[in-house]
mmCIF file of C-alpha atoms in Angstrom:
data_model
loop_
_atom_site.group_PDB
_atom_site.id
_atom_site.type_symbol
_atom_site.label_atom_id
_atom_site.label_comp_id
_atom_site.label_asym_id
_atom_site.label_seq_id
_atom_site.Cartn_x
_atom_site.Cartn_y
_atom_site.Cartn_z
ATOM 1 C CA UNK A 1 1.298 -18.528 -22.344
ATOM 2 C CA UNK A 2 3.210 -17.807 -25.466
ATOM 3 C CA UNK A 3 0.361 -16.505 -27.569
ATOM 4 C CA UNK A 4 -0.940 -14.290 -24.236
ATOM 5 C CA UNK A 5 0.114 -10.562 -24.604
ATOM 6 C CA UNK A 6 -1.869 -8.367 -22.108
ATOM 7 C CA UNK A 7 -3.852 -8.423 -19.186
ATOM 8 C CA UNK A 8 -6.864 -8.736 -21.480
ATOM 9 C CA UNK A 9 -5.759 -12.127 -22.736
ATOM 10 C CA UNK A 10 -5.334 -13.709 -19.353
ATOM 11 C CA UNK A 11 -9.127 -12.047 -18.036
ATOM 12 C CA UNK A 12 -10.943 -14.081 -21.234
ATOM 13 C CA UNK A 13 -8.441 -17.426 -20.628
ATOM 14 C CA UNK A 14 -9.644 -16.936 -16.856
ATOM 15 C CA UNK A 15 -13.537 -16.083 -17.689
ATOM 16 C CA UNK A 16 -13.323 -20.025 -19.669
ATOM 17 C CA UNK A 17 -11.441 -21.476 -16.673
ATOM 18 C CA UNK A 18 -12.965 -20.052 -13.611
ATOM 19 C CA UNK A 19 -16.158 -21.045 -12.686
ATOM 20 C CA UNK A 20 -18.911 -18.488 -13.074
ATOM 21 C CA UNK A 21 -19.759 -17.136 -9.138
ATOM 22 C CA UNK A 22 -15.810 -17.168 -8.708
ATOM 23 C CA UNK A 23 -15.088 -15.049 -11.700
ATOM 24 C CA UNK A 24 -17.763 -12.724 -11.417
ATOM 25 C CA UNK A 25 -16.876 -12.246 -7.741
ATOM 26 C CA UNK A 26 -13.417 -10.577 -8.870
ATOM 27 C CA UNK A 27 -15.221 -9.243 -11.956
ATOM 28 C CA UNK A 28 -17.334 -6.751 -10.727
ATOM 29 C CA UNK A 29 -18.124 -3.785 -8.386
ATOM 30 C CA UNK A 30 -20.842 -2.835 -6.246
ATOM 31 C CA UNK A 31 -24.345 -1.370 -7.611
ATOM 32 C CA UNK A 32 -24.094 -0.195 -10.890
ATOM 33 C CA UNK A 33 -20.702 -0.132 -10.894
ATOM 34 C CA UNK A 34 -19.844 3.329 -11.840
ATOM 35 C CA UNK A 35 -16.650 3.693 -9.704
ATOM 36 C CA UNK A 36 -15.730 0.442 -11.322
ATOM 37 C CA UNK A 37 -15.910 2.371 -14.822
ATOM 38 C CA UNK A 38 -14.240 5.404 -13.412
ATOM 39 C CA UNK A 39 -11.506 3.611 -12.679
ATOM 40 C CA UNK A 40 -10.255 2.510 -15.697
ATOM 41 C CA UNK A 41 -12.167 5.383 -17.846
ATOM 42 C CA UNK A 42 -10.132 8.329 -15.812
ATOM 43 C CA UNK A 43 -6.739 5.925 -16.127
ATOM 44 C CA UNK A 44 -7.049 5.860 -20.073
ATOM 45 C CA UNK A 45 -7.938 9.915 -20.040
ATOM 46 C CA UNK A 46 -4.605 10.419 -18.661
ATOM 47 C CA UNK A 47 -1.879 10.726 -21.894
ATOM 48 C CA UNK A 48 1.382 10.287 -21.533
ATOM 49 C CA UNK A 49 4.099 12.543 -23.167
ATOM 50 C CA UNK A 50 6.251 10.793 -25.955
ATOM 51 C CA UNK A 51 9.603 12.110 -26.122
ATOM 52 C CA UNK A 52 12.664 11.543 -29.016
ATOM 53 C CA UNK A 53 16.263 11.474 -29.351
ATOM 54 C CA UNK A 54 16.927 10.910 -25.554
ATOM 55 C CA UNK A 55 19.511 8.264 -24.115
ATOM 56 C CA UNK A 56 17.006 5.462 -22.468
ATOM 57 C CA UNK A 57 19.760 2.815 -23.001
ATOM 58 C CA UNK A 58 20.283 2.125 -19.233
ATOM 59 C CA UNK A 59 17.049 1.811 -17.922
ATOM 60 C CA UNK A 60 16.091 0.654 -14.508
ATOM 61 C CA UNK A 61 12.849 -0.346 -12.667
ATOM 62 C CA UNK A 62 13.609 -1.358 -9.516
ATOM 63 C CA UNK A 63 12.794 1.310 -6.650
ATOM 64 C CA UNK A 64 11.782 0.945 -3.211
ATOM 65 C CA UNK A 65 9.180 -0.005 -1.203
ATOM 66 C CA UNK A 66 8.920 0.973 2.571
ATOM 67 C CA UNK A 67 12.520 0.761 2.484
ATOM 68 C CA UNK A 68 13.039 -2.305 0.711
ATOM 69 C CA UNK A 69 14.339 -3.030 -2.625
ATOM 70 C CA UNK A 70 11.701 -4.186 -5.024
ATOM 71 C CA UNK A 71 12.354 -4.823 -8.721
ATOM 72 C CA UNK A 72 9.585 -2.739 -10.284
ATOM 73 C CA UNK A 73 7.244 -0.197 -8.223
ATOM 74 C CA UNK A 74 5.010 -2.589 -7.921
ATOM 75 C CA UNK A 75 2.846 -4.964 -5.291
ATOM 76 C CA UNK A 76 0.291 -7.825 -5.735
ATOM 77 C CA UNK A 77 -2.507 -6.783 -3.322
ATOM 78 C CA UNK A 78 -4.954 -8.472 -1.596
ATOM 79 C CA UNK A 79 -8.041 -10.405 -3.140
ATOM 80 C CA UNK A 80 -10.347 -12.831 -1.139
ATOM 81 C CA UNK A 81 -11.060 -16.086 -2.160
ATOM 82 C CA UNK A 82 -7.797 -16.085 -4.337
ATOM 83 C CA UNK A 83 -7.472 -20.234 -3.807
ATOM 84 C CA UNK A 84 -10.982 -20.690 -5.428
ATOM 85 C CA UNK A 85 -9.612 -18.714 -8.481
ATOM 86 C CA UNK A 86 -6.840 -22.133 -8.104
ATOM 87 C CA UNK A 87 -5.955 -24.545 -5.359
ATOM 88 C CA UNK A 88 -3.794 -22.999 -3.167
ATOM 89 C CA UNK A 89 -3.608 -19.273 -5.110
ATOM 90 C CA UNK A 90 -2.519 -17.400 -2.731
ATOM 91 C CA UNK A 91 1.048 -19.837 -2.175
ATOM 92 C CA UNK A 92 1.379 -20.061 -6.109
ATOM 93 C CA UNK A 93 0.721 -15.674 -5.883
ATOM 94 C CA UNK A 94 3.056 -15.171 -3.376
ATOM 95 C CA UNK A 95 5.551 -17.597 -4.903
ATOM 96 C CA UNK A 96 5.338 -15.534 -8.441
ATOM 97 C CA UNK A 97 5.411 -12.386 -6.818
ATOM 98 C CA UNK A 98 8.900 -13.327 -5.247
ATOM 99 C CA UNK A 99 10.074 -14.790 -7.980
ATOM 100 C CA UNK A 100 9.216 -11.386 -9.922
ATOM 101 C CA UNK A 101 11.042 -9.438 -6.395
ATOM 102 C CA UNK A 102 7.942 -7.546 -5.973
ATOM 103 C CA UNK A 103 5.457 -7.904 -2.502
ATOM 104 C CA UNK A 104 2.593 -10.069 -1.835
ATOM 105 C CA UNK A 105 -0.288 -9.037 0.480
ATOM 106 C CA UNK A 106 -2.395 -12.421 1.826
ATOM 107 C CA UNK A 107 -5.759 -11.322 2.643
ATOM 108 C CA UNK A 108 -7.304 -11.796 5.625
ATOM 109 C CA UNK A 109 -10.164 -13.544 3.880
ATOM 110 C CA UNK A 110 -7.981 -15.905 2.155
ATOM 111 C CA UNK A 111 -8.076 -19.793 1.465
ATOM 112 C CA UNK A 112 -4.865 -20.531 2.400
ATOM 113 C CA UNK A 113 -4.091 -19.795 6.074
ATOM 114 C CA UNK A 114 -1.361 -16.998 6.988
ATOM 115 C CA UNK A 115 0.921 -20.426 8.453
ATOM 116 C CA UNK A 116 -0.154 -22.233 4.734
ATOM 117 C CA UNK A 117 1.708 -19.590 2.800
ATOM 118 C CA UNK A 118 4.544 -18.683 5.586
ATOM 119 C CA UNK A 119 5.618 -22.727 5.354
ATOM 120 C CA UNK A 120 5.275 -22.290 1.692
ATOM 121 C CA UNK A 121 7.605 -19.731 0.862
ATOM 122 C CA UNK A 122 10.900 -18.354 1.248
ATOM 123 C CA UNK A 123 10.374 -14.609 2.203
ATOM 124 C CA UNK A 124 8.314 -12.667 3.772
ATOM 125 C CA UNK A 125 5.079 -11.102 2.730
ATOM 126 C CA UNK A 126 2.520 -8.404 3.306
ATOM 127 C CA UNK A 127 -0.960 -9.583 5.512
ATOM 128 C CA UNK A 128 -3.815 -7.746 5.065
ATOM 129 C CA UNK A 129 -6.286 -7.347 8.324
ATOM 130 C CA UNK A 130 -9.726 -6.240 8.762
ATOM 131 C CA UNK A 131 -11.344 -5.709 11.837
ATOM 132 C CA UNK A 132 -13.982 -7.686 13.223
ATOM 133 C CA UNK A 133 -16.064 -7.738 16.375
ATOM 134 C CA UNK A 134 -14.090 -10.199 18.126
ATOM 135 C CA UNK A 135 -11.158 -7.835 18.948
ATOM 136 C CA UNK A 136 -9.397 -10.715 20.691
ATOM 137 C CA UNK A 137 -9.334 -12.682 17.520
ATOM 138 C CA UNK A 138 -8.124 -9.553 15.483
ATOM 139 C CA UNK A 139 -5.293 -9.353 18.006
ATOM 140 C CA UNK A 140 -4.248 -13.626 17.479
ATOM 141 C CA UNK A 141 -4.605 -12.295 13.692
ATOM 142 C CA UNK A 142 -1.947 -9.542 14.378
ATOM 143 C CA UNK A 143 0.226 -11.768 16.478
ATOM 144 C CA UNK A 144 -0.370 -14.645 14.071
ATOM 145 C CA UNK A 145 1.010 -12.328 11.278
ATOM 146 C CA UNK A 146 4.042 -11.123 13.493
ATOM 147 C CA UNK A 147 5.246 -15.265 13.945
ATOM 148 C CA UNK A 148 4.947 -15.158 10.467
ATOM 149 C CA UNK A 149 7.480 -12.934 10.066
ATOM 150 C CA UNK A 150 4.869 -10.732 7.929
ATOM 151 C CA UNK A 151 6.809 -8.097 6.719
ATOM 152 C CA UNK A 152 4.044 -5.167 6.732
ATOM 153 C CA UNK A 153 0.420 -5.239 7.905
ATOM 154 C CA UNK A 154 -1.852 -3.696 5.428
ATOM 155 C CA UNK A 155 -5.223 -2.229 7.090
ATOM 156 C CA UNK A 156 -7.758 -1.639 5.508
ATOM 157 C CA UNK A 157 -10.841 0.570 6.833
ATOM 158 C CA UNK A 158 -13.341 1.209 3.821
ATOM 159 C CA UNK A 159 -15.277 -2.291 4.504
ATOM 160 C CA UNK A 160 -16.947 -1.994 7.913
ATOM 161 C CA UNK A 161 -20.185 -2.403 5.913
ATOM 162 C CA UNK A 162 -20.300 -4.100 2.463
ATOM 163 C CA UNK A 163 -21.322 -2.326 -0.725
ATOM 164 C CA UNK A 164 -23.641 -4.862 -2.618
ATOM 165 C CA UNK A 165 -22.092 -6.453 -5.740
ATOM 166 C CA UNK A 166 -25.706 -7.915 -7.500
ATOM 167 C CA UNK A 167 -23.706 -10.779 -9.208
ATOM 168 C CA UNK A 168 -22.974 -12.431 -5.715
ATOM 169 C CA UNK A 169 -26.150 -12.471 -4.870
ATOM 170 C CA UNK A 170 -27.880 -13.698 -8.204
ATOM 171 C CA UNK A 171 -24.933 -16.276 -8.430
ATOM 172 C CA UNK A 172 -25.609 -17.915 -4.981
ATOM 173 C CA UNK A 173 -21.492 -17.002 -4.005
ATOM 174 C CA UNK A 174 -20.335 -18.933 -0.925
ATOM 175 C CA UNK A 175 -17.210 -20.739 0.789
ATOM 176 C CA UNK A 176 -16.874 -24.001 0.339
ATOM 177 C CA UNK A 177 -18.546 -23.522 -2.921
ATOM 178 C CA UNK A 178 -22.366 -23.758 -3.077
ATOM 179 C CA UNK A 179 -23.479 -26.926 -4.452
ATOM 180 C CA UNK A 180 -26.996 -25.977 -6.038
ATOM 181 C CA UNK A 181 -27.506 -27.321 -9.412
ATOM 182 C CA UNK A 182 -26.698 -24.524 -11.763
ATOM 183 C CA UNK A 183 -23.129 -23.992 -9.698
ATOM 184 C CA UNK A 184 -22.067 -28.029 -10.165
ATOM 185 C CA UNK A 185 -23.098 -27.882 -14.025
ATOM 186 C CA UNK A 186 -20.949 -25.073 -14.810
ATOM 187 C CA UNK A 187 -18.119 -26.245 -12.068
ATOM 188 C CA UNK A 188 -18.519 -29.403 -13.915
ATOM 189 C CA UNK A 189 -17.551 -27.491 -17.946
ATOM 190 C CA UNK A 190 -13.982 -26.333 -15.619
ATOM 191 C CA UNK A 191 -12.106 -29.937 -14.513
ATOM 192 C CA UNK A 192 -9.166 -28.481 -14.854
ATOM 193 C CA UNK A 193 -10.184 -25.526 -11.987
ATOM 194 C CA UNK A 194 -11.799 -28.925 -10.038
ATOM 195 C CA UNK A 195 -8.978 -30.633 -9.966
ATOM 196 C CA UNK A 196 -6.655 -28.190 -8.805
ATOM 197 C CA UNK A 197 -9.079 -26.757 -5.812
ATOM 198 C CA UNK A 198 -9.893 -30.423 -5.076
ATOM 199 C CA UNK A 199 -6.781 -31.248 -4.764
ATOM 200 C CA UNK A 200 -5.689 -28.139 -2.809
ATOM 201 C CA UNK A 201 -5.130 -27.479 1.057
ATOM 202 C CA UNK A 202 -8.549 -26.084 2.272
ATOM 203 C CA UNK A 203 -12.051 -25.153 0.657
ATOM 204 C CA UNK A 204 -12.458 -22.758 3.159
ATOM 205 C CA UNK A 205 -11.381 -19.550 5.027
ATOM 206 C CA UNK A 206 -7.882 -20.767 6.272
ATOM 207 C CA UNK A 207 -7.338 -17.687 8.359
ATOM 208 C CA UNK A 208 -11.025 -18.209 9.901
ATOM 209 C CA UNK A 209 -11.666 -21.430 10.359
ATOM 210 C CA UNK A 210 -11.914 -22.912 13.766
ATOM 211 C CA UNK A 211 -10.958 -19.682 15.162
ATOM 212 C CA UNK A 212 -14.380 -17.609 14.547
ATOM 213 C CA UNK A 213 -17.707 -18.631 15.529
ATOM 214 C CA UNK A 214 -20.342 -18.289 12.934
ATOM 215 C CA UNK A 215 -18.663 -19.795 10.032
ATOM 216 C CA UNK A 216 -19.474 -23.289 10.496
ATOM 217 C CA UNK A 217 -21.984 -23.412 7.144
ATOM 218 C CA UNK A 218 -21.625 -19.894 6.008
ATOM 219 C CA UNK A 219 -24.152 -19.880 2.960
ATOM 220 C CA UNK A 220 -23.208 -15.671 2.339
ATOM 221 C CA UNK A 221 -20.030 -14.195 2.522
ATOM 222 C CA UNK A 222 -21.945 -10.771 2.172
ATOM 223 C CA UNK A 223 -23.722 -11.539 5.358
ATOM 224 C CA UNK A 224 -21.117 -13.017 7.114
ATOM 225 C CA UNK A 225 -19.082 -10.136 6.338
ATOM 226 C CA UNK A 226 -22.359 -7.582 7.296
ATOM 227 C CA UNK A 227 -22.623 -9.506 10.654
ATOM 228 C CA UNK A 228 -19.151 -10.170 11.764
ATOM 229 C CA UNK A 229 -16.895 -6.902 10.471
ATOM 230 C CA UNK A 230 -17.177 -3.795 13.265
ATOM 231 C CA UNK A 231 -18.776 -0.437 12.173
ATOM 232 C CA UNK A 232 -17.781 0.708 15.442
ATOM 233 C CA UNK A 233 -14.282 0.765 13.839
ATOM 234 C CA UNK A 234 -12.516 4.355 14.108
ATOM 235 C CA UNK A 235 -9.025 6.228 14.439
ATOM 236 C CA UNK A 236 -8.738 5.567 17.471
ATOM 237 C CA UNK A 237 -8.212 1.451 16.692
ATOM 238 C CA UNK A 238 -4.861 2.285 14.572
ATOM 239 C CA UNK A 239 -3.408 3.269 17.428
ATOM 240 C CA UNK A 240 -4.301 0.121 19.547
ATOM 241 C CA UNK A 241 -3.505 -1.856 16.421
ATOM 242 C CA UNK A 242 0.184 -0.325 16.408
ATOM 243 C CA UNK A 243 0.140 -1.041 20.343
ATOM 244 C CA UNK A 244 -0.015 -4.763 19.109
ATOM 245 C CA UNK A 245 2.036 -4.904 15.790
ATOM 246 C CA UNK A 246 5.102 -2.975 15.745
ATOM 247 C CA UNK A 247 5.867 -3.346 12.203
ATOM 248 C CA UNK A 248 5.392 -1.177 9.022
ATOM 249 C CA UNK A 249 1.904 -0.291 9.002
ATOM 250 C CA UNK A 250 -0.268 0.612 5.236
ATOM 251 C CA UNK A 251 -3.431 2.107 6.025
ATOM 252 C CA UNK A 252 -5.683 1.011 2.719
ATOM 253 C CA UNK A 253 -8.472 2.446 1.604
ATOM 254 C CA UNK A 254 -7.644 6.721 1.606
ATOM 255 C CA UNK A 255 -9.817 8.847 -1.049
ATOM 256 C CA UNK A 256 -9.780 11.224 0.533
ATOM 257 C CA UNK A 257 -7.220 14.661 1.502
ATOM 258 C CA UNK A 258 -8.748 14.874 5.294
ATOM 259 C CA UNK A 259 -8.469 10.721 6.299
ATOM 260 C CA UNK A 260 -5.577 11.423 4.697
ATOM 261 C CA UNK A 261 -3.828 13.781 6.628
ATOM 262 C CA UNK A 262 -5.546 11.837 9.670
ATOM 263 C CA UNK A 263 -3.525 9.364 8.656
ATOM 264 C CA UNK A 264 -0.483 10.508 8.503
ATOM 265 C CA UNK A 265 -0.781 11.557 12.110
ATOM 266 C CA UNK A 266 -1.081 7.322 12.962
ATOM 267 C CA UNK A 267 2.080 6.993 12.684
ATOM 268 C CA UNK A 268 1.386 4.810 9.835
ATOM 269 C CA UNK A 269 4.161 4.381 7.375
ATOM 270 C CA UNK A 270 2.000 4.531 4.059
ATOM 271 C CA UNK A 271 -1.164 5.181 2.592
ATOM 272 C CA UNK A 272 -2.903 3.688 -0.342
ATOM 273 C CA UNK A 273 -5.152 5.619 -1.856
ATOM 274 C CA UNK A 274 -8.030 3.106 -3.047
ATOM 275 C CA UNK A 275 -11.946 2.532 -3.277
ATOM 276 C CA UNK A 276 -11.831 -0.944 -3.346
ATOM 277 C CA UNK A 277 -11.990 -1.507 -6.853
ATOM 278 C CA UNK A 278 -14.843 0.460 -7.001
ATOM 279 C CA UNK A 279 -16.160 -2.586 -5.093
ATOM 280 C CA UNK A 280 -17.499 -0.129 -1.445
ATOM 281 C CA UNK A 281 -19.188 2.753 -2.071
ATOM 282 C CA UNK A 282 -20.414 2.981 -5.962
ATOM 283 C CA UNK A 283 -20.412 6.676 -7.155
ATOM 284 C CA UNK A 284 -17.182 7.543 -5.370
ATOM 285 C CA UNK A 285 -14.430 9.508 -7.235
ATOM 286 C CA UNK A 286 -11.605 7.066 -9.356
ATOM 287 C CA UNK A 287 -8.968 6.238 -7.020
ATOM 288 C CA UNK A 288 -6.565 8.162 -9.688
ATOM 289 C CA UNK A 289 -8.454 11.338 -9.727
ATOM 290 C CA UNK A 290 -8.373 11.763 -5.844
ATOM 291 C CA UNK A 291 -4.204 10.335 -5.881
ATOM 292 C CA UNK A 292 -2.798 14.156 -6.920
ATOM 293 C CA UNK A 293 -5.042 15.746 -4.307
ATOM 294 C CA UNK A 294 -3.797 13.129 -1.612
ATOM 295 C CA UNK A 295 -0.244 12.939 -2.484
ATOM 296 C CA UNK A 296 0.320 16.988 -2.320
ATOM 297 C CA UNK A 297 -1.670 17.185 0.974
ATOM 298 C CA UNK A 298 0.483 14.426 2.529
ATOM 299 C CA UNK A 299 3.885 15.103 0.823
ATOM 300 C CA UNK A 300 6.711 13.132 2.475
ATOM 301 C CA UNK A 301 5.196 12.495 5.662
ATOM 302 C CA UNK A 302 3.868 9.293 4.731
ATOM 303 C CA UNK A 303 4.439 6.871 1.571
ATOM 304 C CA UNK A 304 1.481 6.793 -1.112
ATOM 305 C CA UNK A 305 0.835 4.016 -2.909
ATOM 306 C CA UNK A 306 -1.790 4.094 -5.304
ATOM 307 C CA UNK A 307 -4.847 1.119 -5.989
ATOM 308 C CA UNK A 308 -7.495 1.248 -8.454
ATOM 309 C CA UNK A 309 -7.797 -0.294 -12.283
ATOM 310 C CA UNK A 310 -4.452 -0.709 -13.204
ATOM 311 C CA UNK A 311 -4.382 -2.592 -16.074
ATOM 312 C CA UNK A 312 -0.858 -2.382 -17.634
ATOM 313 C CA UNK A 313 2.302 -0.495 -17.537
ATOM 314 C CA UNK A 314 1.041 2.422 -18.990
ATOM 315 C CA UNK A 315 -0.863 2.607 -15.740
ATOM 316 C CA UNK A 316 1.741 2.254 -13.348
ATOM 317 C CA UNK A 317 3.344 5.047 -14.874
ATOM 318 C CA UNK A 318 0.012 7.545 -15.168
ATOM 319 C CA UNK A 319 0.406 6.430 -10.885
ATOM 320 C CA UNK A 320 3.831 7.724 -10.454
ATOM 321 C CA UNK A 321 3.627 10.623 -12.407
ATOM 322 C CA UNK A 322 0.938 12.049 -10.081
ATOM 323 C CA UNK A 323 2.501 11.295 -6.759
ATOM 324 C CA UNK A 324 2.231 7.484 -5.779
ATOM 325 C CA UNK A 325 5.621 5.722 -4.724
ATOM 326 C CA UNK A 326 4.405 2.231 -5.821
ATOM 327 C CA UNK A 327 1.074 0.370 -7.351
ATOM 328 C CA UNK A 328 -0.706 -2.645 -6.402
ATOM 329 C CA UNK A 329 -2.931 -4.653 -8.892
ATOM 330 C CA UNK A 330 -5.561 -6.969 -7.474
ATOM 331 C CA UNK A 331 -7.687 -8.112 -10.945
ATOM 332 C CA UNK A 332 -4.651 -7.938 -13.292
ATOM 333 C CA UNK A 333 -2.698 -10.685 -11.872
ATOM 334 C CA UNK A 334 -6.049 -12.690 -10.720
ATOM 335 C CA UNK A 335 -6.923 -13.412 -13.946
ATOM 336 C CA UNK A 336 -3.620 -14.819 -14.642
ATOM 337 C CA UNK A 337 -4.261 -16.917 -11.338
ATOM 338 C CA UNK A 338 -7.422 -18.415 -12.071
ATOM 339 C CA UNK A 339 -6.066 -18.776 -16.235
ATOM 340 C CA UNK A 340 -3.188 -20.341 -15.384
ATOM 341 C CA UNK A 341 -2.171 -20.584 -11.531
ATOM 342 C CA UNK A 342 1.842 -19.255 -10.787
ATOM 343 C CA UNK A 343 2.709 -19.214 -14.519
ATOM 344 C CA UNK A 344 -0.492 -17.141 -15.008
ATOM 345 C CA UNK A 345 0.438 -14.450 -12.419
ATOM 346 C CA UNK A 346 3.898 -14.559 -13.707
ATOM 347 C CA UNK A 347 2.681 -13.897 -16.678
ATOM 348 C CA UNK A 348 0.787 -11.107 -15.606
ATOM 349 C CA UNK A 349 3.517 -9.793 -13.327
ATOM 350 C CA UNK A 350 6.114 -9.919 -16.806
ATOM 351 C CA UNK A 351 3.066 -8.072 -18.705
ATOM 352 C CA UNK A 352 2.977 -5.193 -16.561
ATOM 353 C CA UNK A 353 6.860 -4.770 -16.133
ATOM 354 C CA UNK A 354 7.459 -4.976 -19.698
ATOM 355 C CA UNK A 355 4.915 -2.251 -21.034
ATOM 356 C CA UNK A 356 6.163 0.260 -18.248
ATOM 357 C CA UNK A 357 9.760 -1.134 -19.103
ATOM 358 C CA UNK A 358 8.633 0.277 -22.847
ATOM 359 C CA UNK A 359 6.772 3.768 -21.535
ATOM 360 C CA UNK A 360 9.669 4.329 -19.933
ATOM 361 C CA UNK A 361 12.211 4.226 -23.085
ATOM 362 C CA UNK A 362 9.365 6.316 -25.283
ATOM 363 C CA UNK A 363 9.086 8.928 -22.601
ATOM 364 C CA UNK A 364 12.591 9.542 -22.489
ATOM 365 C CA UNK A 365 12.595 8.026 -18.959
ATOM 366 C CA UNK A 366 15.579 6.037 -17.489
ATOM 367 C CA UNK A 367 14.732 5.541 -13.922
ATOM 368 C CA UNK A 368 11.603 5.066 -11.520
ATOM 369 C CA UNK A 369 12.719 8.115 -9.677
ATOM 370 C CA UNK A 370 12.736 10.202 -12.600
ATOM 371 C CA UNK A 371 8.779 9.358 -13.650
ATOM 372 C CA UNK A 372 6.776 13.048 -12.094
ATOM 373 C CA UNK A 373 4.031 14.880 -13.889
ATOM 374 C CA UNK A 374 6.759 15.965 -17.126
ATOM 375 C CA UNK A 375 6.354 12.428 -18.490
ATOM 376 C CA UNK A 376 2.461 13.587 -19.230
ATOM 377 C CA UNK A 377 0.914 15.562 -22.070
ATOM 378 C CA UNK A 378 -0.514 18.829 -21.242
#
């Protein structure tokens, strides 16, 4: 870990590490992946103001997050399949993420089971839900999340149908792992990933398993997900969802100013503006081109959190300065996962709060709350 010193470091140590369909699954978007470039092409547009000769000698990080303290403006969010990226991933995640006093967000479609990671750790964390035919298992995943002592449900509502990401497809990806020729050859060049998924709780969707019909030899998650998540879903299904779980309540998945002012009106308690990673619907706008527009039609009705290619500090702080409260990263601290489990998403979690830690000083910046559009260039 010594000789690792951004984001980009812990991606290549992850591409050697991480079998092929597993890395390529968190890799890429949907299509042709231009929402996936737009991402991180309209981030880097965005230049940040460099300022001299100002005090930054008592600088502080740590903020808020739906009302509780957090130690940087930041949240891990949720990626599928994060315990094929390492046994158990989503406990050794979570466990970083605390460590770092920043929130973790399980994913529905996670390895570990909601009850895996509660037992696991000593706080806590955010659960992610999507909503699936089966509206009385979406309600035991609610409830399940409430025993849990979940501290936020995160919704999200921009997967009802899949976009198509080709690599899945040409790379055979399923859960357990497929075991056709090419896959055990190049599983075979990773023992160390082997070993530690071998040796790790389940192989298979702990949240899902035994609960849902369907999944018993599940060749596709694409067409599981295609025949099993509900297109029928609509406004109307926050508010029986808040009927159920009387929490705080993220609505994921906003790009744009009308869902988001729909939104607000939920009752939800904040808003992350997000296009899946530029995973859903390819030729959509960057998630940080559509954040000003959504934070000034939504002001302080609801909190905005921002999603979308953030790739280092620098990032965060682009985020901030055009109207998001806090950021979540979903590929920046999976490739420290599947590089080098909790110490990898430490690593990744250290990365990130050190090169806004630095922003901050060279922008003349001393505090979170201070970061607003003066700390960019014209």
């Amino acid at each position: 870990m010594k000789n690792i010193t951004c984001i980009g470091d812990l991606r290549e140590l992850a591409r050697r590490t991480v079998p092929r369909a597993f890395f390529d699954y968190v890799e890429t978007g949907s299509y042709e992946q231009e929402t996936l470039r737009a991402n991180r092409a309209d981030l880097e547009h965005i230049k940040l103001r460099q300022r001299v000769l100002v005090d930054v000698s008592a600088r502080d990080m740590s903020t808020t997050i739906l009302g509780d303290k957090a130690a940087l403006p930041l949240a891990l969010g949720a990626v599928a399949l994060s315990g094929l990226q390492r046994g158990d991933g989503e406990i050794l995640a979570c466990r970083a993420a605390q460590a770092a006093g920043i929130p973790y967000t399980l994913s529905t479609l996670s390895i570990c089971s909601i009850e895996d990671v509660a037992q696991a750790v000593e706080r806590p964390f955010w659960f992610q839900l999507y909503v699936m035919k089966d509206r009385g298992f979406v309600r035991s995943l609610i409830e399940r999340a409430a025993t849990a002592k979940c501290s936020a449900l995160v919704l999200t509502v921009d997967l009802q149908v899949p976009g198509q990401r080709h690599c899945d497809i040409k790379n055979g990806l399923s859960v357990p792992p497929s075991l056709k020729i090419k896959n055990l050859i190049n599983m075979a060049t990773k023992p160390g990933w082997a070993y530690s998924v071998l040796t790790g709780k389940r192989w298979n969707f702990g949240n899902l398993q035994g609960h849902v019909q369907g999944m018993e030899g599940v060749q596709s998650l694409t067409q599981w997900v295609g025949s099993q998540f509900d297109t029928t879903l609509n406004w109307k299904d926050v508010e029986w969802i808040k009927n159920i779980w009387h929490g705080k309540l993220i609505v994921k998945g906003i790009l744009d100013v009308e869902d988001a002012k729909i939104a607000t009106k939920t009752g939800a308690n904040a808003l992350i503006v997000s296009n899946h990673g530029g995973r859903q619907l390819d030729g959509a706008a960057s998630s940080i081109s559509m954040l000003p527009k959504v934070a000034d039609a939504v002001g302080s009705a609801v909190e905005v959190m921002f999603d979308g290619g953030i790739r280092t500090g620098q990032d965060v702080m682009r985020a901030l300065a055009l109207g998001a409260k806090s950021c979540l990263i979903g590929r920046a601290y999976i490739y420290g996962l599947g590089a080098a489990g909790e110490d990898g998403v430490s690593k990744a979690i250290e990365i990130i709060r050190k090169e806004l830690d630095v922003s901050m000083a060279l922008t003349g910046t001393n505090r979170i709350g201070e970061i607003g559009p003066s700390v960019l260039s014209k």
